Amino acid sequence: MSHSSPTSGAANEQQQYSLAVITFWLAFGTFMIGCSEFAAMGLLPYFAEDFGISEKVAGHAISAYALGVVVGAPLITLFFSRLARRTMLIAMMIFYAGGNLLTALAWSEWTMNAARFIAGLPHGAYFGIAMLFAADIAGKKKRAQAVSNVIMGLAIANIIGVPAISGIGQIFGWRTGFFMIAAGALVTSLMVWKTAPYQGANPDAKPMTELQALKNKDVLLVLLMGAIGFGGMFSVYSYFSASYLNTTGAPEWGISATLLIYGIGVTLGNIIAGRYSEGRLLSSAIAFQVLLGLSAAAYAASMGNPVLMAISLFFIGIGGGMVVPLQTRLMDVAGNAQTLAGAMNHASFNTANALGPWLAGMALSAGYGYAATGWVGVALAGGGVLVWLLIVMSQSARSPQPVSESAR
């Protein structure tokens, strides 16, 4: 579909552009980010061996990346929110290319950690701005679909990109994978520059205005639901390989097959969320949250049975579609602090990425067995449901009249 958008300049000419092409390249950027974030976990044994350190110590590089996401999301959006969104997207991808290039050139544990921290800085800002940009040009009735299309890159990365980068890294060396990701990020920046409309700077965007998002109870509750409720997915995902190897007795290739099934579930969840969330954001969010919790319970109960574990993980992946209604909900409640709220949403998911594995690890250390990773997921999903109830209560207290369809 072609759209027209005003460009800057005295002539106020109309620029023709394709929403499908733009969202493809925005999604290609999230695809490259997903490859870098998750392939690093698969390549960890190889750079650990290269640096002469244990895998546990090498895991600090994963934590450094997550820290970069949490730190970079608010700082970048606060200080650069007045720039045109297209300019920001191009800059973030160039920045991301640089971080992955530094990763490929790292020569020690400390330079690796520093490089991963730098690579993580633009992660949240890119996601937040890309989804806002896509939703803006798509229009209000197609916002959820546009958000879903951008996030789709991350889902596809789990199916195709991560196994490919990991395989290439195993054959040609782990550095090759990060060189390829850096190149892909540069391609993204070039194609966004060529295909996306320039919508002008936002002179009204100011750091103090954006900071109002952190005082907005509705924004904070959405972020809290993501940080807690999404933790269940990561409590299971992070320990799946170890759970599979130590409880099923099945061949090792089943891990890759099951993770592929999980990736298909994530992709399907995004498609469903994009198609059905608009106009019923809160009901969609709770549906995905409940599905995630029930699937985590099924995963725990099926521990040791590789087929049932795979089916459960598939539905856990579908539950990941919750990110779409939460991101779209933020657009409704963030007011003039759209950019910071959008970026912080992805930072909240990285908080979940830290919280879920940490709690699951504590349960394992306490001797509860691998099924505990699923029960931790159930508990975190339950926490997400409680936060959802607070969101509904807050909205009801503010609006005694029937809730509008767009807010549901």
CSV table of C-alpha atoms in Angstrom, one decimal:
chain,number,residue,atom,x,y,z
A,1,MET,CA,0.0,0.0,0.0
A,2,SER,CA,1.2,3.5,-0.8
A,3,HIS,CA,0.7,6.5,1.5
A,4,SER,CA,1.6,10.1,1.2
A,5,SER,CA,3.4,12.0,4.0
A,6,PRO,CA,4.5,15.6,4.3
A,7,THR,CA,8.2,16.2,4.0
A,8,SER,CA,10.1,19.1,5.4
A,9,GLY,CA,10.8,22.2,3.3
A,10,ALA,CA,9.0,25.2,1.9
A,11,ALA,CA,7.4,23.3,-0.9
A,12,ASN,CA,5.6,21.0,1.5
A,13,GLU,CA,5.7,18.3,-1.2
A,14,GLN,CA,3.9,15.0,-0.7
A,15,GLN,CA,6.2,11.9,-0.7
A,16,GLN,CA,4.9,8.6,-1.8
A,17,TYR,CA,6.0,5.7,0.3
A,18,SER,CA,5.1,2.0,1.0
A,19,LEU,CA,4.1,1.1,4.5
A,20,ALA,CA,4.9,-2.5,3.8
A,21,VAL,CA,8.4,-1.7,2.7
A,22,ILE,CA,9.1,0.6,5.6
A,23,THR,CA,7.9,-1.9,8.2
A,24,PHE,CA,9.9,-4.6,6.5
A,25,TRP,CA,13.2,-2.7,7.0
A,26,LEU,CA,12.2,-1.6,10.5
A,27,ALA,CA,11.6,-5.3,11.2
A,28,PHE,CA,14.9,-6.2,9.6
A,29,GLY,CA,16.5,-4.0,12.2
A,30,THR,CA,14.7,-5.9,15.1
A,31,PHE,CA,15.8,-9.1,13.3
A,32,MET,CA,19.4,-8.1,13.5
A,33,ILE,CA,19.0,-7.0,17.2
A,34,GLY,CA,17.4,-10.4,18.0
A,35,CYS,CA,20.3,-12.2,16.2
A,36,SER,CA,22.8,-10.3,18.3
A,37,GLU,CA,21.1,-10.7,21.6
A,38,PHE,CA,20.3,-14.4,21.4
A,39,ALA,CA,23.1,-15.7,19.2
A,40,ALA,CA,25.5,-14.4,21.9
A,41,MET,CA,24.1,-17.0,24.2
A,42,GLY,CA,24.7,-19.8,21.6
A,43,LEU,CA,28.3,-18.5,20.9
A,44,LEU,CA,29.2,-18.1,24.5
A,45,PRO,CA,31.2,-21.4,24.8
A,46,TYR,CA,33.3,-20.3,21.9
A,47,PHE,CA,34.3,-16.9,23.1
A,48,ALA,CA,34.8,-18.3,26.6
A,49,GLU,CA,37.3,-20.7,25.2
A,50,ASP,CA,39.0,-18.0,23.1
A,51,PHE,CA,39.4,-15.8,26.1
A,52,GLY,CA,40.4,-18.7,28.4
A,53,ILE,CA,37.6,-18.1,30.9
A,54,SER,CA,34.8,-20.3,32.3
A,55,GLU,CA,31.3,-20.2,30.7
A,56,LYS,CA,30.0,-18.7,33.9
A,57,VAL,CA,32.4,-15.8,33.7
A,58,ALA,CA,31.7,-15.4,30.0
A,59,GLY,CA,28.0,-15.1,30.9
A,60,HIS,CA,28.8,-11.6,32.2
A,61,ALA,CA,28.8,-10.5,28.6
A,62,ILE,CA,25.1,-11.4,28.4
A,63,SER,CA,24.4,-9.4,31.6
A,64,ALA,CA,26.4,-6.5,30.2
A,65,TYR,CA,24.2,-6.4,27.1
A,66,ALA,CA,21.0,-6.4,29.2
A,67,LEU,CA,22.4,-3.6,31.4
A,68,GLY,CA,23.1,-1.6,28.3
A,69,VAL,CA,19.5,-2.0,27.2
A,70,VAL,CA,18.2,-0.8,30.5
A,71,VAL,CA,20.6,2.1,30.7
A,72,GLY,CA,20.4,3.2,27.1
A,73,ALA,CA,16.6,3.1,26.6
A,74,PRO,CA,15.9,6.1,28.9
A,75,LEU,CA,19.1,8.1,28.3
A,76,ILE,CA,19.0,8.0,24.5
A,77,THR,CA,15.3,8.8,24.3
A,78,LEU,CA,15.5,11.6,26.9
A,79,PHE,CA,18.4,13.5,25.3
A,80,PHE,CA,17.7,12.9,21.6
A,81,SER,CA,13.8,12.8,21.5
A,82,ARG,CA,13.7,16.2,19.7
A,83,LEU,CA,15.4,14.6,16.6
A,84,ALA,CA,13.3,13.3,13.8
A,85,ARG,CA,12.4,9.7,14.3
A,86,ARG,CA,13.9,8.6,11.0
A,87,THR,CA,17.2,10.3,12.0
A,88,MET,CA,17.1,8.5,15.3
A,89,LEU,CA,16.4,5.1,13.7
A,90,ILE,CA,19.3,5.5,11.3
A,91,ALA,CA,21.6,6.6,14.1
A,92,MET,CA,20.6,3.8,16.4
A,93,MET,CA,21.4,1.2,13.7
A,94,ILE,CA,24.8,2.7,13.0
A,95,PHE,CA,25.5,2.7,16.7
A,96,TYR,CA,24.4,-0.9,16.9
A,97,ALA,CA,26.7,-1.8,14.0
A,98,GLY,CA,29.5,-0.2,15.9
A,99,GLY,CA,28.8,-2.1,19.1
A,100,ASN,CA,28.7,-5.5,17.3
A,101,LEU,CA,31.9,-4.6,15.4
A,102,LEU,CA,33.6,-3.9,18.7
A,103,THR,CA,32.3,-7.3,19.9
A,104,ALA,CA,33.8,-9.0,16.9
A,105,LEU,CA,37.2,-7.3,17.6
A,106,ALA,CA,37.2,-7.9,21.4
A,107,TRP,CA,40.4,-9.4,22.7
A,108,SER,CA,39.6,-10.1,26.4
A,109,GLU,CA,36.8,-10.7,28.8
A,110,TRP,CA,36.7,-7.0,29.8
A,111,THR,CA,36.7,-5.7,26.2
A,112,MET,CA,34.0,-8.2,25.4
A,113,ASN,CA,31.8,-7.0,28.3
A,114,ALA,CA,32.4,-3.4,27.4
A,115,ALA,CA,31.5,-4.1,23.7
A,116,ARG,CA,28.3,-5.9,24.7
A,117,PHE,CA,27.3,-3.1,27.0
A,118,ILE,CA,27.8,-0.6,24.1
A,119,ALA,CA,25.8,-2.8,21.7
A,120,GLY,CA,22.9,-2.9,24.2
A,121,LEU,CA,22.6,0.8,24.5
A,122,PRO,CA,20.6,1.5,21.3
A,123,HIS,CA,18.5,-1.7,21.6
A,124,GLY,CA,15.5,-0.3,23.6
A,125,ALA,CA,15.5,3.1,21.9
A,126,TYR,CA,15.4,1.5,18.5
A,127,PHE,CA,12.5,-0.8,19.4
A,128,GLY,CA,10.5,2.0,21.0
A,129,ILE,CA,11.1,4.5,18.2
A,130,ALA,CA,10.6,1.9,15.4
A,131,MET,CA,7.2,0.8,16.8
A,132,LEU,CA,6.1,4.4,17.3
A,133,PHE,CA,7.2,5.4,13.8
A,134,ALA,CA,5.4,2.4,12.2
A,135,ALA,CA,2.2,3.0,14.2
A,136,ASP,CA,2.2,6.7,13.3
A,137,ILE,CA,2.3,6.1,9.6
A,138,ALA,CA,-0.1,3.2,9.7
A,139,GLY,CA,-2.9,5.2,11.4
A,140,LYS,CA,-4.8,4.5,14.6
A,141,LYS,CA,-6.9,1.6,13.3
A,142,LYS,CA,-3.8,-0.4,12.2
A,143,ARG,CA,-1.4,0.5,15.1
A,144,ALA,CA,-1.4,-3.0,16.6
A,145,GLN,CA,-0.7,-4.6,13.3
A,146,ALA,CA,2.1,-2.2,12.6
A,147,VAL,CA,3.7,-2.9,16.0
A,148,SER,CA,3.3,-6.6,15.4
A,149,ASN,CA,5.0,-6.4,12.1
A,150,VAL,CA,8.0,-4.6,13.6
A,151,ILE,CA,8.3,-7.0,16.4
A,152,MET,CA,8.0,-9.9,13.9
A,153,GLY,CA,11.7,-9.4,13.1
A,154,LEU,CA,12.6,-10.5,16.6
A,155,ALA,CA,10.4,-13.6,16.4
A,156,ILE,CA,11.9,-14.6,13.0
A,157,ALA,CA,15.3,-14.1,14.4
A,158,ASN,CA,14.6,-16.9,16.9
A,159,ILE,CA,13.5,-19.2,14.0
A,160,ILE,CA,16.1,-18.4,11.4
A,161,GLY,CA,18.6,-15.8,12.4
A,162,VAL,CA,19.9,-17.2,15.7
A,163,PRO,CA,20.5,-20.8,14.4
A,164,ALA,CA,22.1,-19.4,11.3
A,165,ILE,CA,24.4,-17.0,13.1
A,166,SER,CA,25.3,-19.7,15.7
A,167,GLY,CA,26.0,-22.2,13.0
A,168,ILE,CA,28.2,-19.8,11.0
A,169,GLY,CA,30.0,-18.9,14.2
A,170,GLN,CA,30.7,-22.5,15.0
A,171,ILE,CA,32.1,-23.1,11.5
A,172,PHE,CA,34.0,-19.9,10.8
A,173,GLY,CA,34.6,-18.6,14.3
A,174,TRP,CA,32.4,-16.7,16.7
A,175,ARG,CA,33.7,-13.3,15.5
A,176,THR,CA,32.2,-13.9,12.0
A,177,GLY,CA,28.7,-14.0,13.4
A,178,PHE,CA,29.1,-10.5,15.0
A,179,PHE,CA,30.8,-9.1,11.8
A,180,MET,CA,27.7,-10.2,9.9
A,181,ILE,CA,25.3,-8.6,12.4
A,182,ALA,CA,27.3,-5.4,12.2
A,183,ALA,CA,26.9,-5.5,8.4
A,184,GLY,CA,23.2,-6.2,8.6
A,185,ALA,CA,22.7,-3.2,11.0
A,186,LEU,CA,24.4,-0.9,8.4
A,187,VAL,CA,22.2,-2.2,5.7
A,188,THR,CA,19.2,-1.4,7.9
A,189,SER,CA,20.3,2.1,8.4
A,190,LEU,CA,20.8,2.6,4.7
A,191,MET,CA,17.4,1.2,3.7
A,192,VAL,CA,15.5,3.2,6.4
A,193,TRP,CA,17.2,6.3,5.0
A,194,LYS,CA,16.1,5.4,1.5
A,195,THR,CA,12.5,4.2,2.2
A,196,ALA,CA,11.2,5.9,5.3
A,197,PRO,CA,9.6,9.4,5.1
A,198,TYR,CA,11.2,12.3,6.9
A,199,GLN,CA,8.5,13.6,9.2
A,200,GLY,CA,10.5,16.5,10.7
A,201,ALA,CA,12.0,17.1,14.1
A,202,ASN,CA,9.8,17.3,17.2
A,203,PRO,CA,10.5,20.7,18.8
A,204,ASP,CA,7.9,20.1,21.5
A,205,ALA,CA,9.8,17.0,22.8
A,206,LYS,CA,11.9,17.9,25.9
A,207,PRO,CA,13.6,15.8,28.5
A,208,MET,CA,11.3,17.1,31.3
A,209,THR,CA,8.3,16.3,29.2
A,210,GLU,CA,9.4,12.8,28.5
A,211,LEU,CA,10.2,12.3,32.2
A,212,GLN,CA,6.5,12.8,32.9
A,213,ALA,CA,6.1,9.2,31.8
A,214,LEU,CA,7.8,8.0,34.9
A,215,LYS,CA,5.2,9.9,37.0
A,216,ASN,CA,2.3,8.4,35.0
A,217,LYS,CA,0.7,5.6,37.0
A,218,ASP,CA,-0.9,4.1,33.9
A,219,VAL,CA,2.5,3.9,32.2
A,220,LEU,CA,4.2,2.5,35.2
A,221,LEU,CA,1.6,-0.2,35.6
A,222,VAL,CA,2.0,-1.3,32.0
A,223,LEU,CA,5.8,-1.4,32.4
A,224,LEU,CA,5.4,-3.4,35.6
A,225,MET,CA,3.1,-5.9,34.0
A,226,GLY,CA,5.7,-6.5,31.3
A,227,ALA,CA,8.6,-6.7,33.8
A,228,ILE,CA,6.8,-9.3,36.0
A,229,GLY,CA,4.4,-11.1,33.7
A,230,PHE,CA,7.0,-11.7,30.9
A,231,GLY,CA,9.5,-13.1,33.4
A,232,GLY,CA,7.7,-16.5,33.2
A,233,MET,CA,8.7,-16.9,29.6
A,234,PHE,CA,12.4,-16.3,30.4
A,235,SER,CA,12.4,-18.5,33.5
A,236,VAL,CA,11.5,-21.4,31.2
A,237,TYR,CA,13.5,-20.4,28.1
A,238,SER,CA,16.8,-19.8,29.9
A,239,TYR,CA,16.9,-23.3,31.4
A,240,PHE,CA,15.2,-25.2,28.7
A,241,SER,CA,18.3,-26.8,27.2
A,242,ALA,CA,19.5,-28.0,30.6
A,243,SER,CA,16.0,-29.2,31.6
A,244,TYR,CA,15.8,-31.2,28.3
A,245,LEU,CA,19.2,-32.8,28.6
A,246,ASN,CA,18.9,-33.7,32.2
A,247,THR,CA,15.3,-35.0,32.4
A,248,THR,CA,14.2,-36.5,29.0
A,249,GLY,CA,17.0,-38.8,27.9
A,250,ALA,CA,16.1,-37.8,24.3
A,251,PRO,CA,18.8,-37.0,21.6
A,252,GLU,CA,20.5,-33.6,21.8
A,253,TRP,CA,19.1,-32.6,18.4
A,254,GLY,CA,15.7,-32.3,20.0
A,255,ILE,CA,16.8,-29.1,21.7
A,256,SER,CA,17.1,-27.3,18.3
A,257,ALA,CA,13.9,-28.8,17.1
A,258,THR,CA,12.0,-27.7,20.2
A,259,LEU,CA,13.4,-24.2,20.1
A,260,LEU,CA,12.3,-24.0,16.4
A,261,ILE,CA,8.8,-24.9,17.6
A,262,TYR,CA,9.0,-22.3,20.2
A,263,GLY,CA,10.1,-19.7,17.6
A,264,ILE,CA,7.1,-20.6,15.5
A,265,GLY,CA,4.9,-20.1,18.5
A,266,VAL,CA,6.4,-16.6,19.1
A,267,THR,CA,5.8,-15.7,15.5
A,268,LEU,CA,2.2,-17.0,15.6
A,269,GLY,CA,1.6,-15.0,18.8
A,270,ASN,CA,2.7,-11.8,17.2
A,271,ILE,CA,0.5,-12.4,14.2
A,272,ILE,CA,-2.6,-13.1,16.4
A,273,ALA,CA,-1.8,-10.1,18.6
A,274,GLY,CA,-1.4,-7.8,15.6
A,275,ARG,CA,-4.7,-8.9,14.0
A,276,TYR,CA,-6.9,-9.0,17.1
A,277,SER,CA,-5.5,-6.6,19.7
A,278,GLU,CA,-6.6,-3.3,18.3
A,279,GLY,CA,-9.7,-2.1,20.1
A,280,ARG,CA,-9.4,-4.7,22.9
A,281,LEU,CA,-5.9,-4.0,24.3
A,282,LEU,CA,-6.5,-4.9,27.9
A,283,SER,CA,-8.5,-8.1,27.2
A,284,SER,CA,-5.8,-9.2,24.7
A,285,ALA,CA,-3.1,-8.6,27.2
A,286,ILE,CA,-4.7,-10.7,29.9
A,287,ALA,CA,-5.6,-13.5,27.5
A,288,PHE,CA,-1.9,-13.8,26.5
A,289,GLN,CA,-0.8,-13.5,30.1
A,290,VAL,CA,-3.1,-16.3,31.3
A,291,LEU,CA,-2.1,-18.5,28.3
A,292,LEU,CA,1.6,-17.9,29.3
A,293,GLY,CA,0.8,-19.0,32.9
A,294,LEU,CA,-1.2,-22.1,32.0
A,295,SER,CA,1.5,-23.1,29.4
A,296,ALA,CA,4.2,-22.7,32.0
A,297,ALA,CA,2.2,-25.0,34.4
A,298,ALA,CA,1.8,-27.5,31.6
A,299,TYR,CA,5.6,-27.3,30.9
A,300,ALA,CA,6.4,-28.0,34.6
A,301,ALA,CA,3.9,-30.9,34.7
A,302,SER,CA,5.3,-32.5,31.6
A,303,MET,CA,9.0,-32.3,32.6
A,304,GLY,CA,10.8,-35.3,31.3
A,305,ASN,CA,8.4,-35.9,28.3
A,306,PRO,CA,10.1,-34.2,25.3
A,307,VAL,CA,6.9,-34.1,23.2
A,308,LEU,CA,4.7,-32.5,25.8
A,309,MET,CA,7.5,-30.1,26.7
A,310,ALA,CA,7.7,-29.0,23.1
A,311,ILE,CA,3.9,-28.5,22.9
A,312,SER,CA,4.0,-26.5,26.1
A,313,LEU,CA,6.9,-24.4,24.9
A,314,PHE,CA,5.0,-23.7,21.7
A,315,PHE,CA,2.1,-22.2,23.6
A,316,ILE,CA,4.5,-20.2,25.9
A,317,GLY,CA,5.8,-18.7,22.7
A,318,ILE,CA,2.3,-17.7,21.6
A,319,GLY,CA,1.9,-16.1,25.0
A,320,GLY,CA,4.8,-13.8,24.1
A,321,GLY,CA,2.3,-12.0,21.8
A,322,MET,CA,1.4,-10.0,25.0
A,323,VAL,CA,4.1,-7.5,24.0
A,324,VAL,CA,1.9,-6.1,21.2
A,325,PRO,CA,-1.1,-5.0,23.3
A,326,LEU,CA,1.2,-3.7,26.0
A,327,GLN,CA,3.2,-1.6,23.6
A,328,THR,CA,0.0,-0.2,21.9
A,329,ARG,CA,-1.5,0.5,25.3
A,330,LEU,CA,1.5,2.6,26.2
A,331,MET,CA,0.7,4.8,23.1
A,332,ASP,CA,-2.7,5.5,24.6
A,333,VAL,CA,-1.6,6.4,28.1
A,334,ALA,CA,1.8,8.0,27.6
A,335,GLY,CA,0.6,11.4,26.4
A,336,ASN,CA,3.5,13.6,25.2
A,337,ALA,CA,6.0,11.1,26.6
A,338,GLN,CA,5.6,8.6,23.8
A,339,THR,CA,9.2,8.1,23.0
A,340,LEU,CA,10.5,7.4,26.5
A,341,ALA,CA,7.5,5.2,27.3
A,342,GLY,CA,8.0,3.1,24.1
A,343,ALA,CA,11.7,2.6,24.8
A,344,MET,CA,11.1,1.8,28.5
A,345,ASN,CA,8.7,-0.9,27.5
A,346,HIS,CA,11.5,-2.9,25.9
A,347,ALA,CA,13.7,-2.2,28.9
A,348,SER,CA,10.9,-3.7,31.1
A,349,PHE,CA,11.1,-6.9,29.1
A,350,ASN,CA,14.8,-7.0,29.6
A,351,THR,CA,14.1,-6.7,33.3
A,352,ALA,CA,11.9,-9.7,32.9
A,353,ASN,CA,14.8,-11.4,31.1
A,354,ALA,CA,16.9,-10.9,34.3
A,355,LEU,CA,14.1,-11.6,36.8
A,356,GLY,CA,12.8,-14.8,35.4
A,357,PRO,CA,16.2,-16.7,35.1
A,358,TRP,CA,17.3,-15.3,38.5
A,359,LEU,CA,14.3,-16.7,40.3
A,360,ALA,CA,14.4,-19.9,38.4
A,361,GLY,CA,18.1,-20.3,39.3
A,362,MET,CA,17.4,-19.7,42.9
A,363,ALA,CA,14.7,-22.5,42.8
A,364,LEU,CA,17.2,-24.9,41.2
A,365,SER,CA,19.9,-24.0,43.7
A,366,ALA,CA,17.4,-24.8,46.5
A,367,GLY,CA,17.1,-28.3,45.0
A,368,TYR,CA,13.6,-28.1,43.6
A,369,GLY,CA,14.4,-29.7,40.3
A,370,TYR,CA,13.9,-28.5,36.7
A,371,ALA,CA,10.1,-28.5,36.9
A,372,ALA,CA,10.6,-25.5,39.2
A,373,THR,CA,11.5,-23.3,36.2
A,374,GLY,CA,8.0,-23.8,35.0
A,375,TRP,CA,6.4,-23.2,38.4
A,376,VAL,CA,8.4,-19.9,38.7
A,377,GLY,CA,6.9,-19.0,35.4
A,378,VAL,CA,3.4,-19.7,36.7
A,379,ALA,CA,4.1,-17.4,39.8
A,380,LEU,CA,5.4,-14.6,37.6
A,381,ALA,CA,2.4,-14.9,35.3
A,382,GLY,CA,0.2,-14.7,38.3
A,383,GLY,CA,2.0,-11.5,39.3
A,384,GLY,CA,1.3,-10.1,35.8
A,385,VAL,CA,-2.4,-10.9,36.3
A,386,LEU,CA,-2.4,-9.0,39.6
A,387,VAL,CA,-0.8,-6.0,37.9
A,388,TRP,CA,-3.4,-6.2,35.1
A,389,LEU,CA,-6.2,-6.0,37.8
A,390,LEU,CA,-4.6,-2.9,39.1
A,391,ILE,CA,-4.6,-1.4,35.6
A,392,VAL,CA,-8.3,-2.2,35.2
A,393,MET,CA,-9.1,-0.8,38.7
A,394,SER,CA,-7.1,2.4,37.9
A,395,GLN,CA,-9.0,2.9,34.6
A,396,SER,CA,-12.4,2.2,36.2
A,397,ALA,CA,-11.7,4.6,39.0
A,398,ARG,CA,-10.8,7.3,36.5
A,399,SER,CA,-13.7,6.5,34.1
A,400,PRO,CA,-17.0,5.6,35.9
A,401,GLN,CA,-18.7,5.5,32.5
A,402,PRO,CA,-18.4,2.3,30.4
A,403,VAL,CA,-14.9,1.6,29.1
A,404,SER,CA,-14.5,2.6,25.5
A,405,GLU,CA,-13.8,-0.1,23.0
A,406,SER,CA,-10.4,1.3,22.2
A,407,ALA,CA,-9.3,0.9,25.8
A,408,ARG,CA,-10.5,-2.6,26.3
